[in-house]
XYZ file of C-alpha atoms in Angstrom:
590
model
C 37.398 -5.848 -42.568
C 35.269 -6.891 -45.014
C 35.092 -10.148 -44.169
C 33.987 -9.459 -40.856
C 31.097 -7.040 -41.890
C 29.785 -10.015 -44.065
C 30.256 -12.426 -40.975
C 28.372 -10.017 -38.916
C 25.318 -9.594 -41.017
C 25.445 -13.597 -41.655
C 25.181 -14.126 -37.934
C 22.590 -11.533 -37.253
C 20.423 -12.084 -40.165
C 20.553 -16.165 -38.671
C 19.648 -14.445 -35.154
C 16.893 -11.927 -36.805
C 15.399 -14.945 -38.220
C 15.785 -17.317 -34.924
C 13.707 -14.864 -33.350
C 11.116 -14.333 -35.637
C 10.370 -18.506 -35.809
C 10.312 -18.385 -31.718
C 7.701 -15.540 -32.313
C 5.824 -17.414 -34.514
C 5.965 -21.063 -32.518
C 5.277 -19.022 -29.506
C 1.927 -17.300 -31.254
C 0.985 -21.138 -32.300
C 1.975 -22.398 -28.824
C -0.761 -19.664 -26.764
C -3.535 -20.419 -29.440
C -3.274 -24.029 -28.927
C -1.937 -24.744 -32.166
C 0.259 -27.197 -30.780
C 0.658 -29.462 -33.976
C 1.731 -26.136 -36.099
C 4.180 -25.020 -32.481
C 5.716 -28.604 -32.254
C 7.098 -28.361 -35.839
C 8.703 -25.062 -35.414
C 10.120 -25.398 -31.804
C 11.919 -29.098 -32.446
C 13.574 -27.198 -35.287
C 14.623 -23.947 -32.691
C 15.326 -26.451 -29.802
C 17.692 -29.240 -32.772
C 19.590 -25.884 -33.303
C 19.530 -24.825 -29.646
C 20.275 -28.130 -27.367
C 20.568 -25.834 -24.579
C 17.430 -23.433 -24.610
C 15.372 -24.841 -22.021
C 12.487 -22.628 -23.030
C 12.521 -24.222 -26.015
C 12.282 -27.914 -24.862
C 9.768 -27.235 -22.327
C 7.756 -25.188 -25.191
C 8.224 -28.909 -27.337
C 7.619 -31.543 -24.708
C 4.295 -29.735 -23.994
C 3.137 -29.407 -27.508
C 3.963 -33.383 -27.734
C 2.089 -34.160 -25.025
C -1.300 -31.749 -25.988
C -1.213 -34.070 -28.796
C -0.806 -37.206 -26.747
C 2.850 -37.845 -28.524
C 4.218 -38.976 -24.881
C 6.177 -41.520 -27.009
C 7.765 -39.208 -28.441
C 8.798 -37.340 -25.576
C 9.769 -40.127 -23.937
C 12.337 -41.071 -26.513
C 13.057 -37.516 -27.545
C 14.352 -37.170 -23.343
C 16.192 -40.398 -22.922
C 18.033 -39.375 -25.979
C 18.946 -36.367 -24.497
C 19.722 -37.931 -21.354
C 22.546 -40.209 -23.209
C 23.761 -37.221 -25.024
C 24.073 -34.869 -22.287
C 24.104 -37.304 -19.298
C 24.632 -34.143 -16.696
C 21.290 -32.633 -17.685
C 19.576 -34.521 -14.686
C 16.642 -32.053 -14.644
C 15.507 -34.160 -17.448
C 14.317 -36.902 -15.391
C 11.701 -34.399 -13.727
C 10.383 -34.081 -17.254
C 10.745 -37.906 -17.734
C 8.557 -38.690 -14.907
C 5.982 -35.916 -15.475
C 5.201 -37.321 -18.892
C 4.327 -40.337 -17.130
C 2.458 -38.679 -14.653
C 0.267 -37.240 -17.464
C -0.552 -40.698 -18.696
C -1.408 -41.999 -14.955
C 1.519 -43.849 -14.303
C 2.482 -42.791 -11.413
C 4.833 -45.155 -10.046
C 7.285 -45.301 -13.039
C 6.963 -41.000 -12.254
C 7.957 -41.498 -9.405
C 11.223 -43.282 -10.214
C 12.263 -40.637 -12.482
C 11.295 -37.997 -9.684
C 13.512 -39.922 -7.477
C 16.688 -40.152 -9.909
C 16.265 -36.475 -10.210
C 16.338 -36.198 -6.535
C 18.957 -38.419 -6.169
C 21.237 -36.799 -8.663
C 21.580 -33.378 -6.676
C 24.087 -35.379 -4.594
C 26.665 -35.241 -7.131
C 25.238 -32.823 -9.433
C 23.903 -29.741 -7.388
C 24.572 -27.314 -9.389
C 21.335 -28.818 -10.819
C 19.188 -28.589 -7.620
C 18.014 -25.288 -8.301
C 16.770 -25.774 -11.621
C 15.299 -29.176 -10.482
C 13.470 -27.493 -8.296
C 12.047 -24.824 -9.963
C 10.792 -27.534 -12.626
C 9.085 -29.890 -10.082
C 7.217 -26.229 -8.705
C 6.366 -25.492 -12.379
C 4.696 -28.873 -12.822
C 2.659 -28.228 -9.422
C 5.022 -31.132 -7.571
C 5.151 -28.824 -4.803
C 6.246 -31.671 -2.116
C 9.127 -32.440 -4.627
C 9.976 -29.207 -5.324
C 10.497 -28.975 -1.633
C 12.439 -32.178 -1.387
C 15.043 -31.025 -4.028
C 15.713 -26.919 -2.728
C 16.365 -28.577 0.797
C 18.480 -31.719 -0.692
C 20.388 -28.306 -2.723
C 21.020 -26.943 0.579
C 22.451 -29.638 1.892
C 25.069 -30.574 -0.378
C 25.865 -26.616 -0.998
C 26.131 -24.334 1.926
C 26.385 -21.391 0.115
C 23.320 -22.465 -1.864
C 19.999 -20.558 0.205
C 16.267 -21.248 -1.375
C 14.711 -20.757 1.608
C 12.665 -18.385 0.180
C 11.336 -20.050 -2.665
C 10.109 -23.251 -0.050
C 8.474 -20.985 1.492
C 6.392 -19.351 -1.222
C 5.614 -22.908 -1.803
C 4.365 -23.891 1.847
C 2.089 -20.895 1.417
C 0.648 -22.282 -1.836
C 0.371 -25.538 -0.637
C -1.822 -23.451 3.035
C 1.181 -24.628 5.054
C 0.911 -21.209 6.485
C 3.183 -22.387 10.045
C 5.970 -23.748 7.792
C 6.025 -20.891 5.960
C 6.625 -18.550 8.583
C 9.214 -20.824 9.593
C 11.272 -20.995 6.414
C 10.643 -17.168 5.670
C 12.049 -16.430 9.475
C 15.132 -19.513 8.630
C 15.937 -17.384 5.529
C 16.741 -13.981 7.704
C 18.127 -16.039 10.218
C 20.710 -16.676 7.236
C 20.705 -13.385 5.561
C 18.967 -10.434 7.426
C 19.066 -8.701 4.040
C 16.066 -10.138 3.497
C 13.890 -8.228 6.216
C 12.113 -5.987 4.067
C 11.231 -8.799 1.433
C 9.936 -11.141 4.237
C 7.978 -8.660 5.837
C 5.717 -7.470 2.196
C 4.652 -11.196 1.365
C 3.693 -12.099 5.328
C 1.786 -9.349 5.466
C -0.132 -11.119 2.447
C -0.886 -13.649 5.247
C -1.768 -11.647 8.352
C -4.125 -8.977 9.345
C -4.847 -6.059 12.129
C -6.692 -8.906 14.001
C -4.276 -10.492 16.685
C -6.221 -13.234 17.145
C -6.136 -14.178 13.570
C -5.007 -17.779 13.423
C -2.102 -16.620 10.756
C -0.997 -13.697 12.927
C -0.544 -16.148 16.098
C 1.461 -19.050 13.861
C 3.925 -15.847 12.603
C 4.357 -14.676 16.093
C 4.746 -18.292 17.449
C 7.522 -18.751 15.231
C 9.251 -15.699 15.284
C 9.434 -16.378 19.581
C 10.794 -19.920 19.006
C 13.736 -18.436 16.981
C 14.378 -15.482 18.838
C 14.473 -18.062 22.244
C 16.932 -20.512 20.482
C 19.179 -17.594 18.335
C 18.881 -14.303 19.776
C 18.844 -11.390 17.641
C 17.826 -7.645 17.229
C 16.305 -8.328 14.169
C 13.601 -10.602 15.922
C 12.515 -7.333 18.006
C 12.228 -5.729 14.744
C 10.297 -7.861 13.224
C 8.127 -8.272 16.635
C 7.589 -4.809 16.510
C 6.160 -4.788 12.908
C 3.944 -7.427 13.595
C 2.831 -5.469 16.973
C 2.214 -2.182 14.280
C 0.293 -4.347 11.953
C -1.978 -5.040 15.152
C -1.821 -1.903 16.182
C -1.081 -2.909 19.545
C 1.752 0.488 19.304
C 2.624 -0.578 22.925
C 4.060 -3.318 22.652
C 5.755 -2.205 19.712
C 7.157 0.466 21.688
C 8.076 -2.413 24.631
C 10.252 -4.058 21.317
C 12.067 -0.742 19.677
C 12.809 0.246 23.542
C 14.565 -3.271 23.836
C 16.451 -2.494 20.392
C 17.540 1.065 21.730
C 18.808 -0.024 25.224
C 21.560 -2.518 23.022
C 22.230 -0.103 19.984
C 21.187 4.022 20.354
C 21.091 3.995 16.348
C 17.262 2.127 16.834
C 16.160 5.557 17.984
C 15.482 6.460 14.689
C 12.393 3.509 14.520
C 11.524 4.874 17.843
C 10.367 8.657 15.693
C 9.247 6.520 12.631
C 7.047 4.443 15.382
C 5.796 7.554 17.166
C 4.619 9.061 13.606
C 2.906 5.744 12.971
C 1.103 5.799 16.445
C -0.207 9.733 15.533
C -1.557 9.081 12.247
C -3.413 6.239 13.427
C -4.831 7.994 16.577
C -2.959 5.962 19.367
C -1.930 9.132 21.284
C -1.206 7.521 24.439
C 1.831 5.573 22.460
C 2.572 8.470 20.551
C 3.272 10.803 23.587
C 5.482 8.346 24.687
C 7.343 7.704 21.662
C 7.719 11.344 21.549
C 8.954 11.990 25.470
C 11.495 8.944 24.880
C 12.744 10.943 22.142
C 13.021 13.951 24.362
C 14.293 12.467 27.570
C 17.355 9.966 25.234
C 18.287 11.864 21.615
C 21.764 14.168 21.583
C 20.341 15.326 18.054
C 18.496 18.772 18.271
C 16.790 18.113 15.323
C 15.300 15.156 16.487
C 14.272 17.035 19.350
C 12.907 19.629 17.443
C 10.669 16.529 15.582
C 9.522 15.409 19.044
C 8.508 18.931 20.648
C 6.050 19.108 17.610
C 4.785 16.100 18.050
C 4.266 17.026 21.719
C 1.959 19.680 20.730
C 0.692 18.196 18.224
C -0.834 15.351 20.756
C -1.690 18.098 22.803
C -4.146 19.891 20.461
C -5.376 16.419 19.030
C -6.132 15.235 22.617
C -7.614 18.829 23.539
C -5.085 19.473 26.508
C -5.254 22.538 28.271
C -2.026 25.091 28.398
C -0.926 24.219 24.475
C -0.131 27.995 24.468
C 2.101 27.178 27.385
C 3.832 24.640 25.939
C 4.341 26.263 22.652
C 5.568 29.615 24.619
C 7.991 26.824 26.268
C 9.496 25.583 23.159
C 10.390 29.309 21.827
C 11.719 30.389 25.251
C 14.530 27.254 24.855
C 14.961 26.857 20.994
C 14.203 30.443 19.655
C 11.786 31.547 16.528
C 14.596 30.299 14.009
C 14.591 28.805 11.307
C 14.670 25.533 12.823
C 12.011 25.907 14.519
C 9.831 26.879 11.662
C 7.551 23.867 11.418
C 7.091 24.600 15.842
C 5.567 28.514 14.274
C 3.741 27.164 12.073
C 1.787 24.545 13.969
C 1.495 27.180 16.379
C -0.214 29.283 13.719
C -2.532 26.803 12.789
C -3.538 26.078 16.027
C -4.434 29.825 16.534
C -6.207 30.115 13.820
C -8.093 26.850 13.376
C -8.600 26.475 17.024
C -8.537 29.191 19.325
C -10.090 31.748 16.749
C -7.362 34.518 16.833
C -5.416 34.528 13.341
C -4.717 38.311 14.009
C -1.988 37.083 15.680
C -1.136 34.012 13.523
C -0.537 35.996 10.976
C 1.934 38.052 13.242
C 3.570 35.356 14.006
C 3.987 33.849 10.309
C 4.813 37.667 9.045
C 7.935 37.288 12.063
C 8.524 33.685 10.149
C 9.176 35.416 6.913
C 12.086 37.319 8.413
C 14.095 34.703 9.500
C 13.422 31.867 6.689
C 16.480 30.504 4.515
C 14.882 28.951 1.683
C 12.094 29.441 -0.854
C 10.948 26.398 0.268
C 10.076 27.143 4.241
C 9.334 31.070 2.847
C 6.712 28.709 0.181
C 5.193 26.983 3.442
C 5.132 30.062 5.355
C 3.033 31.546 2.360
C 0.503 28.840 2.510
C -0.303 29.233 6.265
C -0.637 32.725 5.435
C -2.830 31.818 2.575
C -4.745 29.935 5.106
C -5.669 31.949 7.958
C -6.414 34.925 5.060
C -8.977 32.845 3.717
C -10.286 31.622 7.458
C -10.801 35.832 7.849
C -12.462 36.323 4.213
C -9.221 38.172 2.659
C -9.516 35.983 -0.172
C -7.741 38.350 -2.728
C -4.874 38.723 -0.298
C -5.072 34.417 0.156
C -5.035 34.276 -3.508
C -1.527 36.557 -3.954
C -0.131 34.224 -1.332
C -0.767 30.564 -3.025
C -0.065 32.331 -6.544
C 3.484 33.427 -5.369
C 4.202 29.529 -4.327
C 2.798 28.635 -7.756
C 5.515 30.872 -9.521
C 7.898 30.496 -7.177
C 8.521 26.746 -6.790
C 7.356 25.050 -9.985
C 6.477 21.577 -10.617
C 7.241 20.916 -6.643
C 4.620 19.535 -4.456
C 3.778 22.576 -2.544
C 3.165 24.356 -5.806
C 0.747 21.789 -6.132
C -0.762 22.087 -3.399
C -0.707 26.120 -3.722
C -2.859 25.352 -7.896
C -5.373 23.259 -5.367
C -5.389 26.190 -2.528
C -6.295 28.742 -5.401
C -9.093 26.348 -6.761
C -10.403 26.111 -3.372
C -10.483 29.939 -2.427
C -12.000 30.127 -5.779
C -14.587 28.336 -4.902
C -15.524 29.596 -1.601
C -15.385 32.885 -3.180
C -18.088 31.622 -5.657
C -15.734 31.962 -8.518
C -17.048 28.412 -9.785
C -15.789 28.731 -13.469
C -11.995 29.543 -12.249
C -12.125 27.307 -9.686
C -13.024 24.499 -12.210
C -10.257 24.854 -14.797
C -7.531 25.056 -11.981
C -8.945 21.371 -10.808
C -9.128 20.211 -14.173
C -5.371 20.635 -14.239
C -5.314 18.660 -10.266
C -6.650 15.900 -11.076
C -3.587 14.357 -12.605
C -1.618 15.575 -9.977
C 0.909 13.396 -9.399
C 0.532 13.885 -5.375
C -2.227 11.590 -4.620
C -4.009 12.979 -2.064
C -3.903 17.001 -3.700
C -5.519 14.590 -6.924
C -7.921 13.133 -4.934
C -9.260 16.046 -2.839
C -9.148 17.853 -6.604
C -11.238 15.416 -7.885
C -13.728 15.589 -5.061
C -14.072 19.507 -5.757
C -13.881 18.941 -9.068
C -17.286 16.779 -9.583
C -19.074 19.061 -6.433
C -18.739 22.111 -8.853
C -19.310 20.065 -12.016
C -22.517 18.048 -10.610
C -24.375 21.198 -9.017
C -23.275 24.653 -11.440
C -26.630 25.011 -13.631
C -25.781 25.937 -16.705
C -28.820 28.692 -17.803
C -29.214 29.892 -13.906
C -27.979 31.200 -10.940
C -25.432 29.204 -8.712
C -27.865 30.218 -5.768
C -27.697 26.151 -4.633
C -23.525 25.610 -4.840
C -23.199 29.089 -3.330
C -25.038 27.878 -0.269
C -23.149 24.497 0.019
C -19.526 26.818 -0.536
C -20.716 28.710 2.070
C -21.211 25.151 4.008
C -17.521 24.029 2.956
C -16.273 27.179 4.109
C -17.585 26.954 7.836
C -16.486 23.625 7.989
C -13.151 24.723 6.363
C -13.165 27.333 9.582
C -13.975 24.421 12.040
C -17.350 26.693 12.693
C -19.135 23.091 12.549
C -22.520 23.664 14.019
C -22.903 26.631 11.812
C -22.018 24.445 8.761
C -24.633 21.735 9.655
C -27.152 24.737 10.102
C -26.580 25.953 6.334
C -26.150 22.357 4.878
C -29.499 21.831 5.993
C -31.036 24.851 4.185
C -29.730 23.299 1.038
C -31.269 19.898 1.881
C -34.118 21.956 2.500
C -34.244 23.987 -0.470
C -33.050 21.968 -2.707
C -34.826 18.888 -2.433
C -34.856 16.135 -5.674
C -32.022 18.213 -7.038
C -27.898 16.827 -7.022
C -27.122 18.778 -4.811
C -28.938 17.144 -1.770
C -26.878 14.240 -1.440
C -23.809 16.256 -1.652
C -25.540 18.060 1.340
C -26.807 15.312 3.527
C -23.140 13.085 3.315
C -20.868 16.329 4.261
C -23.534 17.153 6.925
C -23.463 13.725 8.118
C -19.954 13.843 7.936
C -19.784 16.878 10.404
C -22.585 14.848 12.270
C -19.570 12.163 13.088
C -17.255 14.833 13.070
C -19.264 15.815 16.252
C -19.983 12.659 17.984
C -23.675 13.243 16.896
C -23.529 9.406 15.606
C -27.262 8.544 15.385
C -28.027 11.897 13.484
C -25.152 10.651 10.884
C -26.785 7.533 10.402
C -29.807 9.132 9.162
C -28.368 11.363 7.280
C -26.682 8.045 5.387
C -29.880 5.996 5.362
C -31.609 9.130 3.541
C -29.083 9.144 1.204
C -29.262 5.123 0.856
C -33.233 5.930 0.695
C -32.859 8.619 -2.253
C -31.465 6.544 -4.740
C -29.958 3.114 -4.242
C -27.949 3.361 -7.670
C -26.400 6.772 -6.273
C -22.660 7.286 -5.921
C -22.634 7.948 -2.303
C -24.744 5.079 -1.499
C -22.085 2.295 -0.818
C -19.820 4.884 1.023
C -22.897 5.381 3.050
C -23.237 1.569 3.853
C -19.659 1.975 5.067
C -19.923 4.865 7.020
C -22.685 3.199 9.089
C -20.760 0.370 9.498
C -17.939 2.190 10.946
C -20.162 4.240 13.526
C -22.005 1.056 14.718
C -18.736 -1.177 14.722
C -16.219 1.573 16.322
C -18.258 4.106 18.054
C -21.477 2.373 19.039
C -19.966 -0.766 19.564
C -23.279 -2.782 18.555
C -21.622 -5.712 16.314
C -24.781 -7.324 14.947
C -25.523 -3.752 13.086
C -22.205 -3.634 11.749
C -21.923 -6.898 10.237
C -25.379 -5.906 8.949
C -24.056 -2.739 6.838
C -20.481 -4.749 5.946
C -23.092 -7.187 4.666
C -24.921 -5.143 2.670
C -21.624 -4.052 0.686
C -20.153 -7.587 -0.159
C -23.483 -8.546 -1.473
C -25.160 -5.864 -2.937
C -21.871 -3.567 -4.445
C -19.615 -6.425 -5.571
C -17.516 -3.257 -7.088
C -17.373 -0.595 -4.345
C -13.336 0.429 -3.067
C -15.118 -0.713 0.472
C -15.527 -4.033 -0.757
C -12.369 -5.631 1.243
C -12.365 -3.996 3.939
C -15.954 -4.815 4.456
C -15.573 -8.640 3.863
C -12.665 -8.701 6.660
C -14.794 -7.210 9.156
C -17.778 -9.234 8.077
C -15.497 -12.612 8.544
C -14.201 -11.331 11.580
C -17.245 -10.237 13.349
C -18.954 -13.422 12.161
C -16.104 -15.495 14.267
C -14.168 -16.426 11.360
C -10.281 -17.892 11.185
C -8.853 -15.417 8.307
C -6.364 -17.128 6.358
């Protein structure tokens, strides 16, 4: 026993102190030390014949000190030792290819190449070497010679990270499309680095070459999976049609694909393609067996509805109760409906009947915690703030550390605030801002710097009360009434903070309203003001957006997107903005 204690701290003292000379070489190695690195690593790589790292680590030291000599010898000595170590001769040829000698490279590049045949467990390795020395065509060369001489061997993937490198953007689609073709596993991991490559723009020359080759294999192999990957290409166009056209195809041979028939329908709402949505949504209606699913697509239904202003939404929610009941099931159904009575048509009298009903019948803290914040809501829409303010704290105390209690700490902060209870307000969305919801953190933050920009500190609050009362109408969809006091404080308050806060949330409500040129110069005021100001480059952005999707004048657009590339290298709008720039100037986005 003994003896093996002392054995054990023999071999891990020898390990402890391994690792402390690769430290060391390794600190030499990244300062360019090389001289100091080489010393240390041929010692680590004597000991270690089969470290890789450290070879590689000592060939490149060598040849930063122009000892290709004695790399050369150093790696046909190795060869003749281990004569199955055929990756060598890709480091062979490379240190001729450092000293211009190119052709005797290339006879070691070829031996390498050649030596897969007989040796592929190799190949990969080979490979990966000629990518790491930025041989990209031989890199190629030896994954596909792998391939060949090992079926179950499958580097498609890595040939085609290196066609993308090398802008070889149609072979790249190819190989990544080859490699599901092979192993549909791979779906998910093909789809995040192409959509490196292509953009919303169908016409983009990237875009076409993906689709181009996704239709070549889907003519010569059918399979579902080439509809599905259709379909996400047709989503990242936003052409939701003819992704619909695809996951209808998908459905018809396997009822499972419903499901990306409700996950393309949410898609389609959130980005404002109602048409697509509505029919997403019917499909669902007309084909699922699964009430719940049903139950998901009857919201949705009104949910279009009120979005696209249809008349009879009280109708159609009076439909939905008369089939499926006020249950519990149907509690997101109530409180949609609430919302839309409130926010809408004006009557939360008998929203809040309706949500008081909800109570009743819910089964969990957690749909009794959302019923409680629609009540919280439509109390503050009527002015009950204390009685808002019992509702979100309940939630709070209720449901810790979940997101609705979250969402309840940035409710209370928000009451707070339209209640002119600025110092309360701000230590609840001091807390917010490192929510760990994003969006709660965000619209925290946003409140957070209103209150903290514009509360004097010696007098009265007479300026933030007025824009409260502002956030409040607007909070109440009462939107002409909010432009009407947000221009008192522009008025009142001129050369103060608080003015630009003004004029962007009333030129927000401006869009909001379809009253586009009024928004515009509400944003060039605020560009006018002060051109170092932090709403200046979301301004530039805004007036972008109106002239290039609402006004449809391109040459203004491009003017604005301009304006943000060149003059706020730093703004969040900066790639978005160069994107549209390229594209409206006629550019081929890579």
């Amino acid at each position: 026993m003994k003896k093996t204690i002392i054995l054990f701290f023999i071999l891990f003292s020898s390990l402890s102190y391994g690792q402390e000379d690769y430290m060391l070489a390794e600190r030499y190695y990244r300062d360019g030390e090389y001289e100091k690195a080489t010393q240390l690593f041929k010692v680590l790589s004597d000991k270690n014949p089969f470290n890789t790292t450290y070879l590689k680590r000592l060939i490149t030291s060598y040849q930063e000190t122009s000892q290709f000599e004695t790399v050369d010898k150093l790696l046909k000595e190795r060869l003749i030792k281990y004569p199955t170590h055929s990756y060598l001769y890709v480091e062979l040829g490379y240190n001729y290819e450092k000293q211009q000698q190119k052709e005797i490279a290339k006879t070691y590049y070829d031996k390498a190449i050649s030596s897969i045949k007989t040796n592929n467990g190799m190949g990969g390795f080979i490979g990966r070497l000629f990518n790491d020395n930025a041989l990209l065509d031989y890199a190629i060369l030896a994954y596909e010679e792998t391939m060949l001489y090992n079926e179950n061997a499958n580097y498609k993937f890595q040939i085609a990270q290196i066609y993308g490198e090398k802008g070889a953007f149609e072979k790249m689609f190819t190989s990544y499309i080859d490699l599901i073709d092979k192993n549909e596993n791979y779906l998910n991991t093909v789809q995040q680095f192409t959509s490196r490559y292509i953009t919303d723009d169908r016409l983009n020359n990237n875009n076409a070459l993906f689709k181009k080759a996704l239709i070549k294999k889907s003519v010569s192999n059918p399979k579902d999976v080439w509809n599905r990957l259709l379909s996400w290409l047709f989503i990242q166009q936003k052409e939701y049609e003819k992704a619909f056209i695809q996951e209808k195809a998908l459905f018809n041979r396997n009822p499972e694909y419903i499901v990306n028939i409700i996950d393309l329908g949410y898609n389609s709402y959130n980005n404002n393609a109602f048409d697509t949505a509505k029919k997403c949504f019917d499909f669902i209606l007309e084909k699922s067996p699964f009430i719940d699913q049903i139950l998901i697509a009857n919201l949705y239904s009104v949910k279009i509805a009120i979005a696209t202003n249809q008349e009879n939404i009280d109708s159609l929610f009076e439909a939905i109760f008369m089939r499926y009941g006020k249950k519990s099931t149907t509690l997101k159904i109530q409180l949609e409906y609430a919302e839309y009575l409130t926010f809408k048509k004006n009557e939360p009298e008998k929203a809040i009947t309706i949500l008081t009903s909800a109570m009743e019948i819910a089964k969990s803290k957690f749909q009794k915690a959302e019923i409680k914040l629609k009540l919280g809501d439509v109390h503050v829409f009527i002015g009950n703030y204390n009685r808002a303010l019992i509702y979100f704290s309940q939630v709070q105390t209720s449901i810790k550390n979940h997101p609705l209690a979250q969402q309840a700490r940035f409710k209370v902060a928000q009451t707070s605030y339209f209640k002119n209870d600025f110092k309360w307000a701000f230590a609840q969305l001091k807390v917010l801002k490192a929510s760990t919801t994003q969006l709660i953190a965000n619209d925290a933050l946003d409140l957070f710097l209103i209150i903290s920009d514009n509360q004097p500190k010696d007098s009265l609050d007479l300026g933030l009360q007025l824009y409260a009362k502002a956030d409040l109408l607007a909070y109440q969809n009462k939107n002409t009434q909010a432009i009407d006091t947000l221009q008192k404080v522009i008025t009142n308050y001129k050369g103060q903070k608080i003015e630009d806060e003004a004029l962007f949330k009333q030129a927000n409500l401006f869009t909001k309203t379809t009253q586009f040129q009024k928004a515009i110069n509400n944003y060039s005021q605020i560009i006018a003001l002060d051109k170092e100001g932090i709403f200046v480059d979301d301004s530039l952005h805004q007036i972008a957006e109106i002239y290039y999707n609402e006004l449809n004048n391109t040459e203004k657009a491009s003017e604005y997107y301009q304006k943000i590339i060149f003059e706020h290298p730093s703004s969040i709008y900066l790639v978005d903005a160069r994107k549209k720039y390229r594209k409206l100037r006629g550019d081929i986005v890579n």
